[in-house]
Amino acid sequence: MSTNWQAISEQINAVTGRPFKVVSAQALSGGDINSAFRLQGDDRSYFVKLNRAALVTMFEAEFAGLQEMAKAQAVRVPAPIVCGKTDGHAFLVLENIEFGCSNKDSDRLLGRQLALMHQQQQPFFGWRRDNTIGSTLQINSQSNDWLSFWREQRLAFQLKLAANKGYGGMLQANGERLCSDMAALFANYLPQPSLLHGDLWAGNAAVDKQECPVIFDPACYYGDREADLAMTELFGGFSRDFYAAYQAVWPLDHGYGIRKNFYNLYHILNHVNLFGGGYLRQAESMMAMLLSEIR
Ligand code: ADP
């Protein structure tokens, strides 16, 4: 289906109040889920993501997440411009950011800025809306109890999806044991409802041309900051300078070393559900390791 760039540019006109005439739409590589374009006009450009019209709520949630992080004024995020549907496509238009090269200073700055974003808190866990992690639904119903939030809306939710896809046996048995015994991992630790990016792997962080850190493609909610940091470690790509700078602003509890595996189990279960059995063994060995810590 061809893209109706004219309709998208009219939406840009309407929200910015400045006429925007499309000169070219250049397809970009790098996205996991959506197709991405640089939309060049005669006086400015935008970054645009497209997907099937049925997935417009995914873009609405991303739009809201970028607004939430922008409001915290801690880390630069692309300004969300407009999202909606046109001719069979869902679209999300963002400020276009030219990326540069990171260095020790920008790594440190991201560490400090992320700690400041995590200091943005609200009185309950969850968020005002659900969103997606990868393309999987992520439930963010508000809760005063972090353990039950994580148990029900993160672990049990992914385990149920896995069961529906036929992943039973040990994965489910050990998953259930972890859900019932997880409190043991939180002895003497009181998580706080921090604003989280929610999907902070290295592919969702960059620096702009001024070497200022930028984070994007979020799955925001308010939760334990350790969950965001854990994800930065899951696939690597964040430097020692980043972690040292984070800890200098807001040191981590010593139990993070174990809990990070617990938090990352959520993402690995999501990978089992999205990409299949290759991740199954990783999920099973993470569970076995966590259960051995609890016993
Ligand atoms: P997906 O939702 O498909 O995973 P991303 O949001 O990760 O897509 O974007 C895909 C790629 O496009 C990123 O890896 C990044 O290189 C680039 N990108 C993301 N946001 C912007 C932006 N606002 N301006 C310019 N390039 C961007």
mmCIF file of C-alpha atoms and ligand atoms in Angstrom:
data_model
loop_
_atom_site.group_PDB
_atom_site.id
_atom_site.type_symbol
_atom_site.label_atom_id
_atom_site.label_comp_id
_atom_site.label_asym_id
_atom_site.label_seq_id
_atom_site.Cartn_x
_atom_site.Cartn_y
_atom_site.Cartn_z
ATOM 1 C CA MET A 1 0.000 0.000 0.000
ATOM 2 C CA SER A 2 1.481 3.376 -0.928
ATOM 3 C CA THR A 3 1.836 5.949 1.819
ATOM 4 C CA ASN A 4 -0.347 9.025 1.775
ATOM 5 C CA TRP A 5 2.377 11.528 2.676
ATOM 6 C CA GLN A 6 0.058 14.369 1.707
ATOM 7 C CA ALA A 7 -2.428 13.361 4.437
ATOM 8 C CA ILE A 8 0.385 13.064 6.993
ATOM 9 C CA SER A 9 1.778 16.473 6.045
ATOM 10 C CA GLU A 10 -1.689 17.985 6.509
ATOM 11 C CA GLN A 11 -1.737 16.577 10.051
ATOM 12 C CA ILE A 12 1.697 18.119 10.642
ATOM 13 C CA ASN A 13 0.374 21.471 9.350
ATOM 14 C CA ALA A 14 -2.627 21.259 11.648
ATOM 15 C CA VAL A 15 -0.671 20.652 14.865
ATOM 16 C CA THR A 16 2.327 22.891 14.165
ATOM 17 C CA GLY A 17 0.393 25.717 12.526
ATOM 18 C CA ARG A 18 3.231 25.976 10.005
ATOM 19 C CA PRO A 19 2.769 24.815 6.394
ATOM 20 C CA PHE A 20 4.806 21.692 5.633
ATOM 21 C CA LYS A 21 5.337 20.557 2.050
ATOM 22 C CA VAL A 22 6.841 17.102 1.521
ATOM 23 C CA VAL A 23 9.874 17.104 -0.762
ATOM 24 C CA SER A 24 10.997 13.492 -0.180
ATOM 25 C CA ALA A 25 10.441 10.500 2.108
ATOM 26 C CA GLN A 26 13.614 8.506 2.676
ATOM 27 C CA ALA A 27 13.258 4.991 4.112
ATOM 28 C CA LEU A 28 15.565 4.380 7.098
ATOM 29 C CA SER A 29 16.839 1.092 8.456
ATOM 30 C CA GLY A 30 17.214 0.053 12.080
ATOM 31 C CA GLY A 31 13.699 -0.320 13.498
ATOM 32 C CA ASP A 32 12.547 -3.626 14.936
ATOM 33 C CA ILE A 33 8.849 -3.283 14.488
ATOM 34 C CA ASN A 34 7.867 -0.389 12.290
ATOM 35 C CA SER A 35 9.058 1.083 9.021
ATOM 36 C CA ALA A 36 10.827 4.390 9.516
ATOM 37 C CA PHE A 37 11.308 7.403 7.233
ATOM 38 C CA ARG A 38 12.940 10.790 7.187
ATOM 39 C CA LEU A 39 10.303 13.111 5.807
ATOM 40 C CA GLN A 40 12.058 16.045 4.183
ATOM 41 C CA GLY A 41 10.174 19.273 3.600
ATOM 42 C CA ASP A 42 11.386 22.482 2.008
ATOM 43 C CA ASP A 43 12.191 24.107 5.360
ATOM 44 C CA ARG A 44 12.419 21.234 7.914
ATOM 45 C CA SER A 45 12.325 17.454 8.319
ATOM 46 C CA TYR A 46 10.555 14.920 10.548
ATOM 47 C CA PHE A 47 11.111 11.307 11.593
ATOM 48 C CA VAL A 48 8.060 9.166 10.789
ATOM 49 C CA LYS A 49 7.168 5.605 11.789
ATOM 50 C CA LEU A 50 4.490 3.644 9.956
ATOM 51 C CA ASN A 51 2.634 0.461 10.714
ATOM 52 C CA ARG A 52 -0.751 -1.130 10.094
ATOM 53 C CA ALA A 53 -3.710 1.067 10.997
ATOM 54 C CA ALA A 54 -4.819 -1.445 13.628
ATOM 55 C CA LEU A 55 -1.662 -0.648 15.612
ATOM 56 C CA VAL A 56 -2.405 3.047 16.090
ATOM 57 C CA THR A 57 -2.771 2.603 19.864
ATOM 58 C CA MET A 58 0.859 1.435 19.961
ATOM 59 C CA PHE A 59 1.892 4.799 18.485
ATOM 60 C CA GLU A 60 -0.472 6.685 20.799
ATOM 61 C CA ALA A 61 1.238 5.023 23.766
ATOM 62 C CA GLU A 62 4.695 5.841 22.411
ATOM 63 C CA PHE A 63 3.578 9.457 21.861
ATOM 64 C CA ALA A 64 2.330 9.645 25.464
ATOM 65 C CA GLY A 65 5.558 8.051 26.760
ATOM 66 C CA LEU A 66 7.709 10.613 24.945
ATOM 67 C CA GLN A 67 5.542 13.401 26.399
ATOM 68 C CA GLU A 68 5.919 11.938 29.896
ATOM 69 C CA MET A 69 9.715 11.759 29.603
ATOM 70 C CA ALA A 70 9.926 15.226 28.034
ATOM 71 C CA LYS A 71 7.948 16.633 30.985
ATOM 72 C CA ALA A 72 10.559 15.224 33.371
ATOM 73 C CA GLN A 73 13.192 17.445 31.644
ATOM 74 C CA ALA A 74 15.962 15.011 32.488
ATOM 75 C CA VAL A 75 17.050 13.292 29.250
ATOM 76 C CA ARG A 76 16.476 14.615 25.729
ATOM 77 C CA VAL A 77 13.770 12.735 23.810
ATOM 78 C CA PRO A 78 12.484 13.422 20.286
ATOM 79 C CA ALA A 79 9.541 15.819 20.538
ATOM 80 C CA PRO A 80 6.347 13.994 19.570
ATOM 81 C CA ILE A 81 4.512 15.963 16.858
ATOM 82 C CA VAL A 82 1.393 13.989 15.872
ATOM 83 C CA CYS A 83 0.110 10.447 15.466
ATOM 84 C CA GLY A 84 -2.959 8.979 13.830
ATOM 85 C CA LYS A 85 -4.294 6.913 10.956
ATOM 86 C CA THR A 86 -4.524 7.464 7.247
ATOM 87 C CA ASP A 87 -5.430 5.165 4.342
ATOM 88 C CA GLY A 88 -4.625 1.905 6.070
ATOM 89 C CA HIS A 89 -1.527 3.161 7.896
ATOM 90 C CA ALA A 90 -0.918 4.201 11.483
ATOM 91 C CA PHE A 91 1.707 6.933 11.661
ATOM 92 C CA LEU A 92 3.812 8.610 14.337
ATOM 93 C CA VAL A 93 5.635 11.835 13.531
ATOM 94 C CA LEU A 94 8.538 12.909 15.732
ATOM 95 C CA GLU A 95 11.143 15.603 15.724
ATOM 96 C CA ASN A 96 13.960 14.386 13.480
ATOM 97 C CA ILE A 97 17.238 14.190 15.365
ATOM 98 C CA GLU A 98 20.606 13.873 13.622
ATOM 99 C CA PHE A 99 22.695 11.473 15.678
ATOM 100 C CA GLY A 100 26.405 11.915 16.477
ATOM 101 C CA CYS A 101 29.033 9.797 18.254
ATOM 102 C CA SER A 102 28.989 9.066 21.963
ATOM 103 C CA ASN A 103 32.074 9.520 24.145
ATOM 104 C CA LYS A 104 32.986 9.277 27.838
ATOM 105 C CA ASP A 105 31.416 12.643 28.614
ATOM 106 C CA SER A 106 28.134 11.867 26.884
ATOM 107 C CA ASP A 107 28.043 8.430 28.597
ATOM 108 C CA ARG A 108 28.479 10.135 31.979
ATOM 109 C CA LEU A 109 25.864 12.715 31.138
ATOM 110 C CA LEU A 110 23.357 9.988 30.230
ATOM 111 C CA GLY A 111 24.081 8.240 33.555
ATOM 112 C CA ARG A 112 23.397 11.429 35.514
ATOM 113 C CA GLN A 113 20.366 12.361 33.456
ATOM 114 C CA LEU A 114 18.806 8.897 33.749
ATOM 115 C CA ALA A 115 19.193 9.049 37.535
ATOM 116 C CA LEU A 116 17.406 12.428 37.469
ATOM 117 C CA MET A 117 14.619 10.968 35.334
ATOM 118 C CA HIS A 118 14.247 8.132 37.849
ATOM 119 C CA GLN A 119 13.869 10.734 40.588
ATOM 120 C CA GLN A 120 10.689 11.818 38.829
ATOM 121 C CA GLN A 121 8.119 9.855 40.829
ATOM 122 C CA GLN A 122 4.397 9.481 41.400
ATOM 123 C CA PRO A 123 2.510 7.885 44.335
ATOM 124 C CA PHE A 124 1.743 4.535 42.656
ATOM 125 C CA PHE A 125 3.254 1.940 40.354
ATOM 126 C CA GLY A 126 2.010 1.594 36.773
ATOM 127 C CA TRP A 127 0.844 4.375 34.499
ATOM 128 C CA ARG A 128 -2.252 6.087 33.157
ATOM 129 C CA ARG A 129 -2.310 3.790 30.142
ATOM 130 C CA ASP A 130 -1.088 0.451 28.810
ATOM 131 C CA ASN A 131 1.588 0.317 26.109
ATOM 132 C CA THR A 132 3.674 -2.290 24.298
ATOM 133 C CA ILE A 133 7.041 -3.916 24.901
ATOM 134 C CA GLY A 134 8.329 -4.884 21.496
ATOM 135 C CA SER A 135 4.948 -5.573 19.936
ATOM 136 C CA THR A 136 3.573 -7.315 23.057
ATOM 137 C CA LEU A 137 0.894 -5.642 25.162
ATOM 138 C CA GLN A 138 2.301 -4.272 28.438
ATOM 139 C CA ILE A 139 -0.298 -3.731 31.163
ATOM 140 C CA ASN A 140 0.256 -0.756 33.476
ATOM 141 C CA SER A 141 -2.749 -0.826 35.832
ATOM 142 C CA GLN A 142 -2.021 1.350 38.850
ATOM 143 C CA SER A 143 -1.002 -0.404 42.056
ATOM 144 C CA ASN A 144 0.378 0.504 45.480
ATOM 145 C CA ASP A 145 2.194 -2.790 45.723
ATOM 146 C CA TRP A 146 5.246 -3.247 43.513
ATOM 147 C CA LEU A 147 5.563 -6.975 44.115
ATOM 148 C CA SER A 148 2.033 -7.746 43.053
ATOM 149 C CA PHE A 149 2.381 -5.317 40.115
ATOM 150 C CA TRP A 150 5.459 -7.148 38.851
ATOM 151 C CA ARG A 151 4.076 -10.575 39.641
ATOM 152 C CA GLU A 152 0.745 -10.097 37.873
ATOM 153 C CA GLN A 153 1.352 -7.502 35.172
ATOM 154 C CA ARG A 154 4.836 -8.542 34.158
ATOM 155 C CA LEU A 155 5.820 -12.147 34.993
ATOM 156 C CA ALA A 156 2.460 -13.921 35.125
ATOM 157 C CA PHE A 157 1.280 -12.010 32.045
ATOM 158 C CA GLN A 158 4.246 -13.208 29.964
ATOM 159 C CA LEU A 159 4.017 -16.735 31.397
ATOM 160 C CA LYS A 160 0.388 -16.914 30.326
ATOM 161 C CA LEU A 161 1.260 -15.760 26.807
ATOM 162 C CA ALA A 162 3.985 -18.425 26.743
ATOM 163 C CA ALA A 163 1.530 -21.103 27.912
ATOM 164 C CA ASN A 164 -0.859 -20.092 25.124
ATOM 165 C CA LYS A 165 1.980 -20.542 22.637
ATOM 166 C CA GLY A 166 2.657 -24.028 23.974
ATOM 167 C CA TYR A 167 5.630 -23.323 26.270
ATOM 168 C CA GLY A 168 4.659 -25.425 29.281
ATOM 169 C CA GLY A 169 6.611 -27.796 31.504
ATOM 170 C CA MET A 170 9.564 -26.502 33.496
ATOM 171 C CA LEU A 171 9.113 -22.909 32.312
ATOM 172 C CA GLN A 172 5.631 -22.737 33.810
ATOM 173 C CA ALA A 173 6.414 -24.752 36.948
ATOM 174 C CA ASN A 174 9.451 -22.647 37.839
ATOM 175 C CA GLY A 175 7.677 -19.478 36.743
ATOM 176 C CA GLU A 176 4.906 -20.190 39.237
ATOM 177 C CA ARG A 177 7.412 -20.838 42.010
ATOM 178 C CA LEU A 178 9.160 -17.560 41.275
ATOM 179 C CA CYS A 179 5.848 -15.698 41.305
ATOM 180 C CA SER A 180 4.955 -17.090 44.718
ATOM 181 C CA ASP A 181 8.431 -16.748 46.313
ATOM 182 C CA MET A 182 9.701 -13.538 44.698
ATOM 183 C CA ALA A 183 9.331 -11.502 47.921
ATOM 184 C CA ALA A 184 12.533 -13.172 49.166
ATOM 185 C CA LEU A 185 14.485 -11.156 46.584
ATOM 186 C CA PHE A 186 13.201 -7.911 48.081
ATOM 187 C CA ALA A 187 14.205 -8.315 51.744
ATOM 188 C CA ASN A 188 15.148 -4.904 53.185
ATOM 189 C CA TYR A 189 14.535 -3.160 49.882
ATOM 190 C CA LEU A 190 11.686 -0.785 49.180
ATOM 191 C CA PRO A 191 11.200 -0.024 45.450
ATOM 192 C CA GLN A 192 9.889 3.417 44.551
ATOM 193 C CA PRO A 193 7.636 4.388 41.625
ATOM 194 C CA SER A 194 10.176 6.084 39.321
ATOM 195 C CA LEU A 195 9.520 7.181 35.755
ATOM 196 C CA LEU A 196 11.086 4.425 33.633
ATOM 197 C CA HIS A 197 11.913 4.332 29.951
ATOM 198 C CA GLY A 198 10.865 0.697 30.069
ATOM 199 C CA ASP A 199 12.793 -0.608 27.021
ATOM 200 C CA LEU A 200 16.248 0.844 27.569
ATOM 201 C CA TRP A 201 18.580 -1.274 25.472
ATOM 202 C CA ALA A 202 21.485 0.328 23.589
ATOM 203 C CA GLY A 203 19.444 0.519 20.354
ATOM 204 C CA ASN A 204 17.100 3.001 22.047
ATOM 205 C CA ALA A 205 19.793 5.445 23.207
ATOM 206 C CA ALA A 206 22.035 7.721 21.144
ATOM 207 C CA VAL A 207 23.604 11.173 21.209
ATOM 208 C CA ASP A 208 22.751 14.168 19.070
ATOM 209 C CA LYS A 209 25.269 16.217 17.071
ATOM 210 C CA GLN A 210 25.989 18.302 20.207
ATOM 211 C CA GLU A 211 26.886 15.048 22.054
ATOM 212 C CA CYS A 212 23.809 15.383 24.200
ATOM 213 C CA PRO A 213 22.203 11.988 25.072
ATOM 214 C CA VAL A 214 18.848 11.104 23.526
ATOM 215 C CA ILE A 215 16.560 8.194 24.452
ATOM 216 C CA PHE A 216 13.618 7.081 22.334
ATOM 217 C CA ASP A 217 11.180 4.244 21.553
ATOM 218 C CA PRO A 218 9.987 3.958 25.194
ATOM 219 C CA ALA A 219 7.598 1.617 27.005
ATOM 220 C CA CYS A 220 7.118 4.014 29.961
ATOM 221 C CA TYR A 221 5.592 3.321 33.330
ATOM 222 C CA TYR A 222 6.393 4.117 36.959
ATOM 223 C CA GLY A 223 8.320 1.361 38.677
ATOM 224 C CA ASP A 224 11.539 0.249 40.350
ATOM 225 C CA ARG A 225 14.466 2.035 38.664
ATOM 226 C CA GLU A 226 16.450 -1.201 38.900
ATOM 227 C CA ALA A 227 14.272 -2.587 36.087
ATOM 228 C CA ASP A 228 15.537 0.127 33.686
ATOM 229 C CA LEU A 229 19.166 -0.373 34.688
ATOM 230 C CA ALA A 230 18.826 -4.141 34.427
ATOM 231 C CA MET A 231 17.725 -3.805 30.828
ATOM 232 C CA THR A 232 20.765 -1.661 29.984
ATOM 233 C CA GLU A 233 22.864 -4.651 31.043
ATOM 234 C CA LEU A 234 20.841 -7.334 29.251
ATOM 235 C CA PHE A 235 22.304 -6.833 25.769
ATOM 236 C CA GLY A 236 25.250 -4.625 26.774
ATOM 237 C CA GLY A 237 26.333 -1.418 25.076
ATOM 238 C CA PHE A 238 26.414 0.939 28.087
ATOM 239 C CA SER A 239 29.830 1.879 29.457
ATOM 240 C CA ARG A 240 31.336 1.834 32.964
ATOM 241 C CA ASP A 241 31.294 5.636 32.833
ATOM 242 C CA PHE A 242 27.528 5.555 32.403
ATOM 243 C CA TYR A 243 27.009 3.332 35.481
ATOM 244 C CA ALA A 244 29.525 5.241 37.627
ATOM 245 C CA ALA A 245 27.813 8.539 36.825
ATOM 246 C CA TYR A 246 24.376 7.074 37.587
ATOM 247 C CA GLN A 247 25.544 5.750 40.950
ATOM 248 C CA ALA A 248 27.211 9.051 41.817
ATOM 249 C CA VAL A 249 23.771 10.708 41.645
ATOM 250 C CA TRP A 250 21.722 7.879 43.163
ATOM 251 C CA PRO A 251 23.571 4.780 44.405
ATOM 252 C CA LEU A 252 22.002 1.388 43.863
ATOM 253 C CA ASP A 253 21.090 -1.053 46.634
ATOM 254 C CA HIS A 254 23.488 -4.021 46.926
ATOM 255 C CA GLY A 255 20.663 -6.459 46.133
ATOM 256 C CA TYR A 256 20.505 -5.077 42.578
ATOM 257 C CA GLY A 257 23.098 -7.680 41.519
ATOM 258 C CA ILE A 258 20.530 -10.474 41.934
ATOM 259 C CA ARG A 259 17.352 -8.549 41.190
ATOM 260 C CA LYS A 260 18.644 -7.422 37.793
ATOM 261 C CA ASN A 261 18.352 -11.024 36.574
ATOM 262 C CA PHE A 262 14.864 -11.197 37.992
ATOM 263 C CA TYR A 263 13.866 -8.050 36.105
ATOM 264 C CA ASN A 264 15.523 -9.163 32.886
ATOM 265 C CA LEU A 265 13.636 -12.450 32.999
ATOM 266 C CA TYR A 266 10.590 -10.396 31.937
ATOM 267 C CA HIS A 267 12.325 -9.286 28.738
ATOM 268 C CA ILE A 268 13.650 -12.758 27.992
ATOM 269 C CA LEU A 269 10.160 -14.216 28.436
ATOM 270 C CA ASN A 270 8.938 -11.524 26.056
ATOM 271 C CA HIS A 271 11.618 -12.638 23.581
ATOM 272 C CA VAL A 272 10.452 -16.245 23.948
ATOM 273 C CA ASN A 273 6.959 -15.035 23.074
ATOM 274 C CA LEU A 274 8.048 -12.800 20.200
ATOM 275 C CA PHE A 275 10.905 -14.734 18.630
ATOM 276 C CA GLY A 276 10.435 -18.312 19.793
ATOM 277 C CA GLY A 277 12.240 -21.093 21.480
ATOM 278 C CA GLY A 278 15.825 -19.901 21.066
ATOM 279 C CA TYR A 279 15.308 -17.836 24.192
ATOM 280 C CA LEU A 280 13.600 -20.648 26.105
ATOM 281 C CA ARG A 281 16.815 -22.102 27.536
ATOM 282 C CA GLN A 282 17.961 -18.654 28.622
ATOM 283 C CA ALA A 283 14.655 -18.077 30.430
ATOM 284 C CA GLU A 284 14.856 -21.510 32.075
ATOM 285 C CA SER A 285 18.422 -21.039 33.266
ATOM 286 C CA MET A 286 17.639 -17.545 34.615
ATOM 287 C CA MET A 287 14.725 -19.031 36.563
ATOM 288 C CA ALA A 288 16.861 -21.863 37.958
ATOM 289 C CA MET A 289 19.500 -19.390 39.079
ATOM 290 C CA LEU A 290 16.930 -17.116 40.746
ATOM 291 C CA LEU A 291 15.233 -20.022 42.525
ATOM 292 C CA SER A 292 18.589 -21.168 43.857
ATOM 293 C CA GLU A 293 19.082 -17.667 45.329
ATOM 294 C CA ILE A 294 15.708 -17.822 47.028
ATOM 295 C CA ARG A 295 16.137 -21.242 48.599
HETATM 296 P P1 ADP B 1 11.075 0.700 16.174
HETATM 297 O O1 ADP B 1 9.896 1.203 16.949
HETATM 298 O O2 ADP B 1 10.682 0.099 14.862
HETATM 299 O O3 ADP B 1 12.006 -0.194 16.990
HETATM 300 P P2 ADP B 1 12.853 2.993 16.634
HETATM 301 O O4 ADP B 1 12.033 4.000 17.363
HETATM 302 O O5 ADP B 1 13.823 2.202 17.439
HETATM 303 O O6 ADP B 1 11.915 2.014 15.760
HETATM 304 O O7 ADP B 1 13.596 3.759 15.445
HETATM 305 C C1 ADP B 1 14.335 3.080 14.457
HETATM 306 C C2 ADP B 1 15.662 3.775 14.220
HETATM 307 O O8 ADP B 1 15.428 5.100 13.721
HETATM 308 C C3 ADP B 1 16.460 3.958 15.501
HETATM 309 O O9 ADP B 1 17.332 2.902 15.714
HETATM 310 C C4 ADP B 1 17.187 5.250 15.283
HETATM 311 O O10 ADP B 1 18.415 5.013 14.622
HETATM 312 C C5 ADP B 1 16.307 6.037 14.330
HETATM 313 N N1 ADP B 1 15.505 7.061 15.045
HETATM 314 C C6 ADP B 1 14.621 6.842 16.053
HETATM 315 N N2 ADP B 1 14.042 7.991 16.433
HETATM 316 C C7 ADP B 1 14.576 8.969 15.642
HETATM 317 C C8 ADP B 1 14.366 10.382 15.541
HETATM 318 N N3 ADP B 1 13.483 11.024 16.310
HETATM 319 N N4 ADP B 1 15.090 11.060 14.626
HETATM 320 C C9 ADP B 1 15.960 10.424 13.818
HETATM 321 N N5 ADP B 1 16.197 9.100 13.852
HETATM 322 C C10 ADP B 1 15.510 8.379 14.751
#
